[in-house]
PDB file of C-alpha atoms in Angstrom:
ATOM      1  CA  UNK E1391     -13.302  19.449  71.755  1.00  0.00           C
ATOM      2  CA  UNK E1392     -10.246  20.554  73.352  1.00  0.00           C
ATOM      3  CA  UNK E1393     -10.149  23.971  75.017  1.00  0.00           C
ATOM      4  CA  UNK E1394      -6.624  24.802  73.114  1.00  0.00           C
ATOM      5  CA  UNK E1395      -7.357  27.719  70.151  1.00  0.00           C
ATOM      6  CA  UNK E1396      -5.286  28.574  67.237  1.00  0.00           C
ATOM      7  CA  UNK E1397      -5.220  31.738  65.172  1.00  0.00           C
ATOM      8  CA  UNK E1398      -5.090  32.244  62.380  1.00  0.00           C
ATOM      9  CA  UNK E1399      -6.810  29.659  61.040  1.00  0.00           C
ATOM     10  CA  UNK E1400      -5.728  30.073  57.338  1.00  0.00           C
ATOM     11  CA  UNK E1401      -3.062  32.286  56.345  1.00  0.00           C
ATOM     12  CA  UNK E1402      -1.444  33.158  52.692  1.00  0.00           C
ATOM     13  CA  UNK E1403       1.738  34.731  53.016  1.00  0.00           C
ATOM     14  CA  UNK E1404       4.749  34.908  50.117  1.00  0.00           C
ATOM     15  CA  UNK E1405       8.170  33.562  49.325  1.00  0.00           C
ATOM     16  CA  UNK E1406      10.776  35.677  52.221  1.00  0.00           C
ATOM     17  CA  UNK E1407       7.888  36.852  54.125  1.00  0.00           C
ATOM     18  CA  UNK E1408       7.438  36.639  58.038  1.00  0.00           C
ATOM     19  CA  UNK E1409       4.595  34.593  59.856  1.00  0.00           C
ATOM     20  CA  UNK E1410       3.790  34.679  63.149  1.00  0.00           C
ATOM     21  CA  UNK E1411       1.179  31.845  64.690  1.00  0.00           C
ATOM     22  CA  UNK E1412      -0.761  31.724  68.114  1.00  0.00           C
ATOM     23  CA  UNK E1413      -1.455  29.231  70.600  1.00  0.00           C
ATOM     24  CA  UNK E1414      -4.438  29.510  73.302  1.00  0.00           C
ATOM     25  CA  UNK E1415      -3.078  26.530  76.313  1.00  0.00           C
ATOM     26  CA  UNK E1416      -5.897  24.602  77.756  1.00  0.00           C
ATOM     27  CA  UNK E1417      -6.716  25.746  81.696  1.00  0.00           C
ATOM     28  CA  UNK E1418      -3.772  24.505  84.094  1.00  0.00           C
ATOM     29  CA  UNK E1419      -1.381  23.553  80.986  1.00  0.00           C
ATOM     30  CA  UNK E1420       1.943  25.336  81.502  1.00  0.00           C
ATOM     31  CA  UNK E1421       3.565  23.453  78.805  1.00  0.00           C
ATOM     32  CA  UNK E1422       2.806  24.219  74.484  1.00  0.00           C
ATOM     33  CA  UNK E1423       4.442  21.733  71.530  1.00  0.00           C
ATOM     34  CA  UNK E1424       4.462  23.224  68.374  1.00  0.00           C
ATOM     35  CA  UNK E1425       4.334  20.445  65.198  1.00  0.00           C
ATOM     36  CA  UNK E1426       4.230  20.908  61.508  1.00  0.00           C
ATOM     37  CA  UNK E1427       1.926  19.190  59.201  1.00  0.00           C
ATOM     38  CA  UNK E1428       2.653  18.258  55.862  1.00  0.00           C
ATOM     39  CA  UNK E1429      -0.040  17.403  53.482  1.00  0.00           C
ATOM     40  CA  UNK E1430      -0.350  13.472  54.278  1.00  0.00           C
ATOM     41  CA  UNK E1431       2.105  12.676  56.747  1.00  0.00           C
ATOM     42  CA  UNK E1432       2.203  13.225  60.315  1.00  0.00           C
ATOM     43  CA  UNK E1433       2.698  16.121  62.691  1.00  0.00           C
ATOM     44  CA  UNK E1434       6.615  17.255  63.203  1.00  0.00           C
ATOM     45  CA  UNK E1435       7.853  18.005  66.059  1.00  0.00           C
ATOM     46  CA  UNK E1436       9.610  21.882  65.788  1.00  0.00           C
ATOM     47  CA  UNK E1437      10.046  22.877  69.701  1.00  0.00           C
ATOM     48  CA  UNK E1438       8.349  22.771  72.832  1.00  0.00           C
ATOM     49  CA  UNK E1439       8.023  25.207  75.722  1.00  0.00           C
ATOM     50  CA  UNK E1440       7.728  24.995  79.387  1.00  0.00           C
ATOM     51  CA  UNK E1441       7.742  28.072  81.877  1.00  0.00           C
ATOM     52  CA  UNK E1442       8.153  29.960  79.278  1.00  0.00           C
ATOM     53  CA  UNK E1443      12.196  28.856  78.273  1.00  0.00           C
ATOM     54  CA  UNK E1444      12.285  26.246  75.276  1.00  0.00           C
ATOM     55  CA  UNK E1445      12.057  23.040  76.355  1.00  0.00           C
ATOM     56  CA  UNK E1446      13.043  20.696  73.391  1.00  0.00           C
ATOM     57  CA  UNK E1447      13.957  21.323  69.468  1.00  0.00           C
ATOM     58  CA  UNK E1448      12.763  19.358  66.727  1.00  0.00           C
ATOM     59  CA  UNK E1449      14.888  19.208  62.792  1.00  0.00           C
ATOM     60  CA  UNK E1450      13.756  22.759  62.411  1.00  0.00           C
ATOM     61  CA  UNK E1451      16.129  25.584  61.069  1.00  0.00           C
ATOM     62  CA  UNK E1452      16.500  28.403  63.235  1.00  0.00           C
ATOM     63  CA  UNK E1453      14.050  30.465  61.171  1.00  0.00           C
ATOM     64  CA  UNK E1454      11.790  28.980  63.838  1.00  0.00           C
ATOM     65  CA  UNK E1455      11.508  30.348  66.711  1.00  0.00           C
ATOM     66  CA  UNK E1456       8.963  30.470  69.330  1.00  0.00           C
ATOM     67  CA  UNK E1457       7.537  32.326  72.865  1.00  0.00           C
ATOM     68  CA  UNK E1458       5.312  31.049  75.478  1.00  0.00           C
ATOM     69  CA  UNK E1459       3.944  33.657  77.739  1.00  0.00           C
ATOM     70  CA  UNK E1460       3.326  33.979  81.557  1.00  0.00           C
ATOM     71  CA  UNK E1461      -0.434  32.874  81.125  1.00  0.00           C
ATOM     72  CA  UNK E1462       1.080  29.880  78.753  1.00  0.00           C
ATOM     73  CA  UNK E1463      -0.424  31.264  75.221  1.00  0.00           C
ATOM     74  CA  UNK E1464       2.578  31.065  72.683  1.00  0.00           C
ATOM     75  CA  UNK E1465       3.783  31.994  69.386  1.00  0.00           C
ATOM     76  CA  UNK E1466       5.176  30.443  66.187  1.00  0.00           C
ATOM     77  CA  UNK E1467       7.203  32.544  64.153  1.00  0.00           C
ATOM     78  CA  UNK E1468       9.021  31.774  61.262  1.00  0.00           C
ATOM     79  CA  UNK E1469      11.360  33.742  59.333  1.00  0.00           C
ATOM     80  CA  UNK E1470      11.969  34.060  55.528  1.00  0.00           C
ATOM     81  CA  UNK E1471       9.461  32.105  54.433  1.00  0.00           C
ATOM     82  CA  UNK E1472       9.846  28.758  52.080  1.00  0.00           C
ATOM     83  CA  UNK E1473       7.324  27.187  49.819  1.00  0.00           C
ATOM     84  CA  UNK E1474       8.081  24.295  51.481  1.00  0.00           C
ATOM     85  CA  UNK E1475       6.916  25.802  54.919  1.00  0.00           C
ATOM     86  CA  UNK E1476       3.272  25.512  53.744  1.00  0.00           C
ATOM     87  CA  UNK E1477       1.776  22.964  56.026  1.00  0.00           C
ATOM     88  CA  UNK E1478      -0.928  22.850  58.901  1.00  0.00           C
ATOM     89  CA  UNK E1479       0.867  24.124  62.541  1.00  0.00           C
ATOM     90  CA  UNK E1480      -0.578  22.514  64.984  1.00  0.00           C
ATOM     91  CA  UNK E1481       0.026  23.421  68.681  1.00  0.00           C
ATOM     92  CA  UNK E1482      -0.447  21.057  71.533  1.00  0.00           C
ATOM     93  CA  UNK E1483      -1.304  21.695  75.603  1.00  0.00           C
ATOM     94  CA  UNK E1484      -0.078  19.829  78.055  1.00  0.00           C
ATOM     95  CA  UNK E1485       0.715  19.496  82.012  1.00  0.00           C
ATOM     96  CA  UNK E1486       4.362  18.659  82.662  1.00  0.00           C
ATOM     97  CA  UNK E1487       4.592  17.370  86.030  1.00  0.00           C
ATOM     98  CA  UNK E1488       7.447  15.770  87.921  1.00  0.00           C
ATOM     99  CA  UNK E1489       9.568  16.093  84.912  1.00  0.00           C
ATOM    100  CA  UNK E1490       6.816  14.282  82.886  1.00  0.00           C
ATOM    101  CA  UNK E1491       4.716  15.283  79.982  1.00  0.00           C
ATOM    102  CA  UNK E1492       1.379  14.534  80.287  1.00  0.00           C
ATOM    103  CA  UNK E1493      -1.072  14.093  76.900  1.00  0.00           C
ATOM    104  CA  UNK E1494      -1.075  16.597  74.890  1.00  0.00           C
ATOM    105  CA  UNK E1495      -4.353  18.123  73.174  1.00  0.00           C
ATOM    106  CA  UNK E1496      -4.331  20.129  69.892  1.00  0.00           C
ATOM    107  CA  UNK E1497      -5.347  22.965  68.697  1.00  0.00           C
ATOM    108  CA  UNK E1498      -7.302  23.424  65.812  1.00  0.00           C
ATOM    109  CA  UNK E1499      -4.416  23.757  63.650  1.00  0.00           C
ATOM    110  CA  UNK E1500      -2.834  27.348  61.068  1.00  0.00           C
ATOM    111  CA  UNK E1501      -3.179  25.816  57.905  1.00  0.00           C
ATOM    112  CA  UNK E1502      -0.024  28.503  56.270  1.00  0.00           C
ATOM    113  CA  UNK E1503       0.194  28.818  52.012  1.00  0.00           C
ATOM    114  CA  UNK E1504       3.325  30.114  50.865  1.00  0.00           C
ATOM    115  CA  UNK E1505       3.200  31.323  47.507  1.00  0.00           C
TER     116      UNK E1505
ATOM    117  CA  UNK M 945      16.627  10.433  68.286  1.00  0.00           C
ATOM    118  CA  UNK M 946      13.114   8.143  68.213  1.00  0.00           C
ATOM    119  CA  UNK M 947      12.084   6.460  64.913  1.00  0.00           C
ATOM    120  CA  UNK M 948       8.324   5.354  64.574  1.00  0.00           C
ATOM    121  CA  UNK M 949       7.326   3.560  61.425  1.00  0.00           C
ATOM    122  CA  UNK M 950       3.226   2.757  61.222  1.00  0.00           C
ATOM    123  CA  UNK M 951       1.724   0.179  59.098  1.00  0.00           C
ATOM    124  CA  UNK M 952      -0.638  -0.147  56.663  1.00  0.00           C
ATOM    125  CA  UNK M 953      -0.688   3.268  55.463  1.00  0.00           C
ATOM    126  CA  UNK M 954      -4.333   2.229  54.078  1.00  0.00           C
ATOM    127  CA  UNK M 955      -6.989   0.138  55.596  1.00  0.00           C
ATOM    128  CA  UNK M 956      -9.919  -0.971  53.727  1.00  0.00           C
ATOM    129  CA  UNK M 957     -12.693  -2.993  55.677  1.00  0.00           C
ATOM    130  CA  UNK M 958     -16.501  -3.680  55.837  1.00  0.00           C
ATOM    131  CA  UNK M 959     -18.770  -2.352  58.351  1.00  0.00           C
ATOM    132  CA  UNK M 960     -18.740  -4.528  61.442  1.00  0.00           C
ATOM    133  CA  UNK M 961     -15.162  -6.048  60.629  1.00  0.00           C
ATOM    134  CA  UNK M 962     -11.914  -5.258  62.839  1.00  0.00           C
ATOM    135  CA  UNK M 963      -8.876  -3.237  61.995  1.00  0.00           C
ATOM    136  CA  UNK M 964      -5.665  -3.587  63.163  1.00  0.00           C
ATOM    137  CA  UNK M 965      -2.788  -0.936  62.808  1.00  0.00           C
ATOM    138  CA  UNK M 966       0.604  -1.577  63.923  1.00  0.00           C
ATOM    139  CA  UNK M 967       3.788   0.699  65.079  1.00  0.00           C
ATOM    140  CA  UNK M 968       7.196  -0.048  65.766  1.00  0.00           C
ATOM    141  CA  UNK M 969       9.454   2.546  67.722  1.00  0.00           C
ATOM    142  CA  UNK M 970      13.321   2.873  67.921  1.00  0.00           C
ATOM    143  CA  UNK M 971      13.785   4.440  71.319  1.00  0.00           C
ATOM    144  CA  UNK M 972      14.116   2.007  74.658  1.00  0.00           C
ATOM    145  CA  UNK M 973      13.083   4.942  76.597  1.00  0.00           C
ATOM    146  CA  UNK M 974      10.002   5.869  75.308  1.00  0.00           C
ATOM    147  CA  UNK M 975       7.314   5.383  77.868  1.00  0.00           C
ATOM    148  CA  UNK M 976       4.256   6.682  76.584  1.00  0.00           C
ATOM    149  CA  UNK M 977       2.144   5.783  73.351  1.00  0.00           C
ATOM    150  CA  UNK M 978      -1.007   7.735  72.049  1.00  0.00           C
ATOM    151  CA  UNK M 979      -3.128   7.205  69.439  1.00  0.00           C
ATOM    152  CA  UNK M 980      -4.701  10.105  67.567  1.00  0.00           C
ATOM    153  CA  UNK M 981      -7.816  10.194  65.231  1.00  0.00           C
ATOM    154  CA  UNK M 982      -7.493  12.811  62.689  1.00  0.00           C
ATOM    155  CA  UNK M 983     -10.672  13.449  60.345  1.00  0.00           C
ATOM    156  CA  UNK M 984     -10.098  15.474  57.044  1.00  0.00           C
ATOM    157  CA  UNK M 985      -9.728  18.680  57.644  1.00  0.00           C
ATOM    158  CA  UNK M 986      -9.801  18.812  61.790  1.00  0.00           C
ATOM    159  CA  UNK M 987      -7.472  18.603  64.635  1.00  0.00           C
ATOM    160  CA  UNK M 988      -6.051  15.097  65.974  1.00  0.00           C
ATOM    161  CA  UNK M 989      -7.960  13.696  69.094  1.00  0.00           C
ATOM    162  CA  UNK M 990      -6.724  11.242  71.338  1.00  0.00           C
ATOM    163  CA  UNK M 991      -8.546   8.376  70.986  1.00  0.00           C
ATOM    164  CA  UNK M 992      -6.454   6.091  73.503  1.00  0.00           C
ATOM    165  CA  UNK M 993      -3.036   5.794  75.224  1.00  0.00           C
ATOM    166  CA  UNK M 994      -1.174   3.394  76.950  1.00  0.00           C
ATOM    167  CA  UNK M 995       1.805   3.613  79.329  1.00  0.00           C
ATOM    168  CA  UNK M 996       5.219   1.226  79.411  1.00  0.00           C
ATOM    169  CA  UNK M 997       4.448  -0.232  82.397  1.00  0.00           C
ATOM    170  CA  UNK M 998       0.857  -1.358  81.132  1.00  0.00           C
ATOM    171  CA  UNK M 999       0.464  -4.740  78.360  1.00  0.00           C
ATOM    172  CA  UNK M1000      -3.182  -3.709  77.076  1.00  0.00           C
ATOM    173  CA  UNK M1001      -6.025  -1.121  77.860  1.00  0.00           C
ATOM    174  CA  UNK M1002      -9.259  -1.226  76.416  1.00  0.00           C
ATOM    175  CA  UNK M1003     -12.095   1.385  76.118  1.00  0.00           C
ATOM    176  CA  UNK M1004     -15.155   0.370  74.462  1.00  0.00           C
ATOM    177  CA  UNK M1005     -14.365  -1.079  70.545  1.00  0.00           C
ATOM    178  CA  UNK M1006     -11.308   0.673  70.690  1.00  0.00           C
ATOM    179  CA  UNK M1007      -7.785  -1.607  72.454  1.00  0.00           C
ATOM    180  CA  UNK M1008      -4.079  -0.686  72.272  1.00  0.00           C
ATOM    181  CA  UNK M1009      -1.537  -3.381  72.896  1.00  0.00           C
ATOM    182  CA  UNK M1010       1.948  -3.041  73.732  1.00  0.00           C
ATOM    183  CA  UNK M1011       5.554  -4.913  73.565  1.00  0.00           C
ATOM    184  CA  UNK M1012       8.082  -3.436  75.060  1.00  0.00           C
ATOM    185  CA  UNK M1013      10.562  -5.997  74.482  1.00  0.00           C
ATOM    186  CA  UNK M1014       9.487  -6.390  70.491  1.00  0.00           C
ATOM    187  CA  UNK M1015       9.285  -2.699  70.421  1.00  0.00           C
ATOM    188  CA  UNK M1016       5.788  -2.502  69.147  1.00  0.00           C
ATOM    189  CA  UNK M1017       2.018  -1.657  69.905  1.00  0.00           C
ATOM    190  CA  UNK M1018      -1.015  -1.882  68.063  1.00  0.00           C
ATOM    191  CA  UNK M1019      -4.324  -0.302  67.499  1.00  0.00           C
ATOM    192  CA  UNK M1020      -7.306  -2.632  67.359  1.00  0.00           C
ATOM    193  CA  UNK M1021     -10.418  -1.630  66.315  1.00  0.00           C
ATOM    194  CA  UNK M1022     -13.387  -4.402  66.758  1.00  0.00           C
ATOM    195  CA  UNK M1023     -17.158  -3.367  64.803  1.00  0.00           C
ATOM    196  CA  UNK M1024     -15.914  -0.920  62.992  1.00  0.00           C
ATOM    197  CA  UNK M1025     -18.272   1.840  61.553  1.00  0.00           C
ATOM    198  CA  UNK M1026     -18.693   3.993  58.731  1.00  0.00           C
ATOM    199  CA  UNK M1027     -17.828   6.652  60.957  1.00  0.00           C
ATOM    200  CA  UNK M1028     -14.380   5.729  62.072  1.00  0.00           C
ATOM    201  CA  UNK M1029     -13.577   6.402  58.738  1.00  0.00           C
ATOM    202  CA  UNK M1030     -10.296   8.757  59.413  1.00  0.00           C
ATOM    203  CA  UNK M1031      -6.158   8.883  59.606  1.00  0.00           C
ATOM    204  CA  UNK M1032      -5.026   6.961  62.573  1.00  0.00           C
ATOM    205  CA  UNK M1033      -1.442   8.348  64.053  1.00  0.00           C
ATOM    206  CA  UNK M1034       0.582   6.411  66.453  1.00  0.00           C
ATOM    207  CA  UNK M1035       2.930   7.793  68.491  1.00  0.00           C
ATOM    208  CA  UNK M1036       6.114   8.026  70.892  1.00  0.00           C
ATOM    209  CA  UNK M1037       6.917   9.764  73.963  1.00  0.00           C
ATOM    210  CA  UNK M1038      10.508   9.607  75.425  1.00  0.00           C
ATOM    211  CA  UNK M1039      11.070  12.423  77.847  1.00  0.00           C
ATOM    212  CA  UNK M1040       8.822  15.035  76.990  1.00  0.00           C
ATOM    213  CA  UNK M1041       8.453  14.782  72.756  1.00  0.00           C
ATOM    214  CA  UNK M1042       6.092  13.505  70.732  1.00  0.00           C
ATOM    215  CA  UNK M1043       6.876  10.976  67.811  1.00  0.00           C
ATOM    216  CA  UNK M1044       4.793  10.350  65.441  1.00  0.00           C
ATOM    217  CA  UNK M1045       4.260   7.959  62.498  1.00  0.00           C
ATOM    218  CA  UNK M1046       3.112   8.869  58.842  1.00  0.00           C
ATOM    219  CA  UNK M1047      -0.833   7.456  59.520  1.00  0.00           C
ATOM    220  CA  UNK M1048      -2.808   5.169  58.089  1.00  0.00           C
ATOM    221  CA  UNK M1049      -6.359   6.680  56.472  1.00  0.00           C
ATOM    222  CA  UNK M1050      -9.133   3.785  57.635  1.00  0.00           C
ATOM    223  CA  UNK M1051     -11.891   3.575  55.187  1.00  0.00           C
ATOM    224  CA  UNK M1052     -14.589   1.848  56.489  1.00  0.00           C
ATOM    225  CA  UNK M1053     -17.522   1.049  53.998  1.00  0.00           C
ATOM    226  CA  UNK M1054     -21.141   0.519  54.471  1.00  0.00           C
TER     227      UNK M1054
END
């Protein structure tokens, strides 16, 4: 197992509600991806961030945003929630290093329900 | 932006048979290609990865092949067991994102 963490780990929230998701970084990762899961299809990439600025945006609406903190936890948040935004959030760790990205290693996953 | 399509999206084999899953990326620049093993319910692992620069890497059963010029790598799997039994994701890394393909669920049987 990974040493990356994820909390919630199940979450029911409702139609225009707000959701925020965390991320625990493996030791020495500085940098966190943040993918969404649909229900038989792969993860989607939403953003990614490094030193704490975003680092790269997936097809993702504004409604998502995101933080990454000085000890490289993060947070998902999205805004007015959509049925459609019920999925499994995964976040990923990773070392970026000489402008590379190094593997990443997921979390256990926020599986969201909007109702 | 990067396009990965994965292929079959279900593989059925007997115990002790291979599997073979295929991907095909868009991108010129990607550089980087994991595979992930995702069991119902859990978190994808990395299973194996291979860089551009590299044709083939092995570990154990498990072997990824690349073709950069083709645009393509595969995922072979030689004596397979009941437990590989999971979704297989390919993916694609150009600077510093992560492209994935829809999966293929591997049902191996006894």
């Amino acid at each position: 197992e990974t040493g990356v963490t994820q909390s919630p780990t199940h979450l029911i929230k409702t139609r225009g509600q707000q959701v925020t998701l965390r991320c625990s970084s493996q030791s020495g990762h500085n940098t966190v991806s943040w993918y969404q899961q649909a229900l038989g299809q792969g993860p989607q990439f939403i953003f990614q961030y490094y030193r704490e600025e975003e680092n790269g945006r997936g097809n993702f609406p504004p409604r998502f945003s995101g933080l990454q903190f000085p000890n490289y936890s993060s947070e998902l948040n999205v805004n007015a929630l959509e049925l459609d935004d019920s999925a499994l959030y995964l976040c990923a760790s990773s070392l970026m290093s000489s402008g590379s990205v190094e593997t990443q290693y997921f979390g256990p996953g926020t599986r969201l329900l909007v109702l | 932006g990067e396009n990965v399509e994965q292929h079959p999206s279900t593989l059925s084999v007997q115990e002790g048979d291979s599997a073979v899953i295929k991907c095909t990326y868009s991108d010129s620049a990607s550089n980087y290609f994991p595979w992930y093993k995702q069991e119902l319910g859990k978190r994808p692992q990395l299973i194996i990865d291979i860089r551009s620069n590299v044709g083939e890497k092995k570990d154990q059963r498990i072997a990824v092949t690349l073709n950069k010029t083709a645009k393509h790598f595969s995922l072979h799997i030689t004596e397979t067991q009941p437990e590989d039994s999971a979704v297989y994701f390919c993916a694609a890394r150009g600077y510093s994102t992560l492209t994935f393909g829809k999966g293929t669920m591997l049902l191996v049987s006894p």
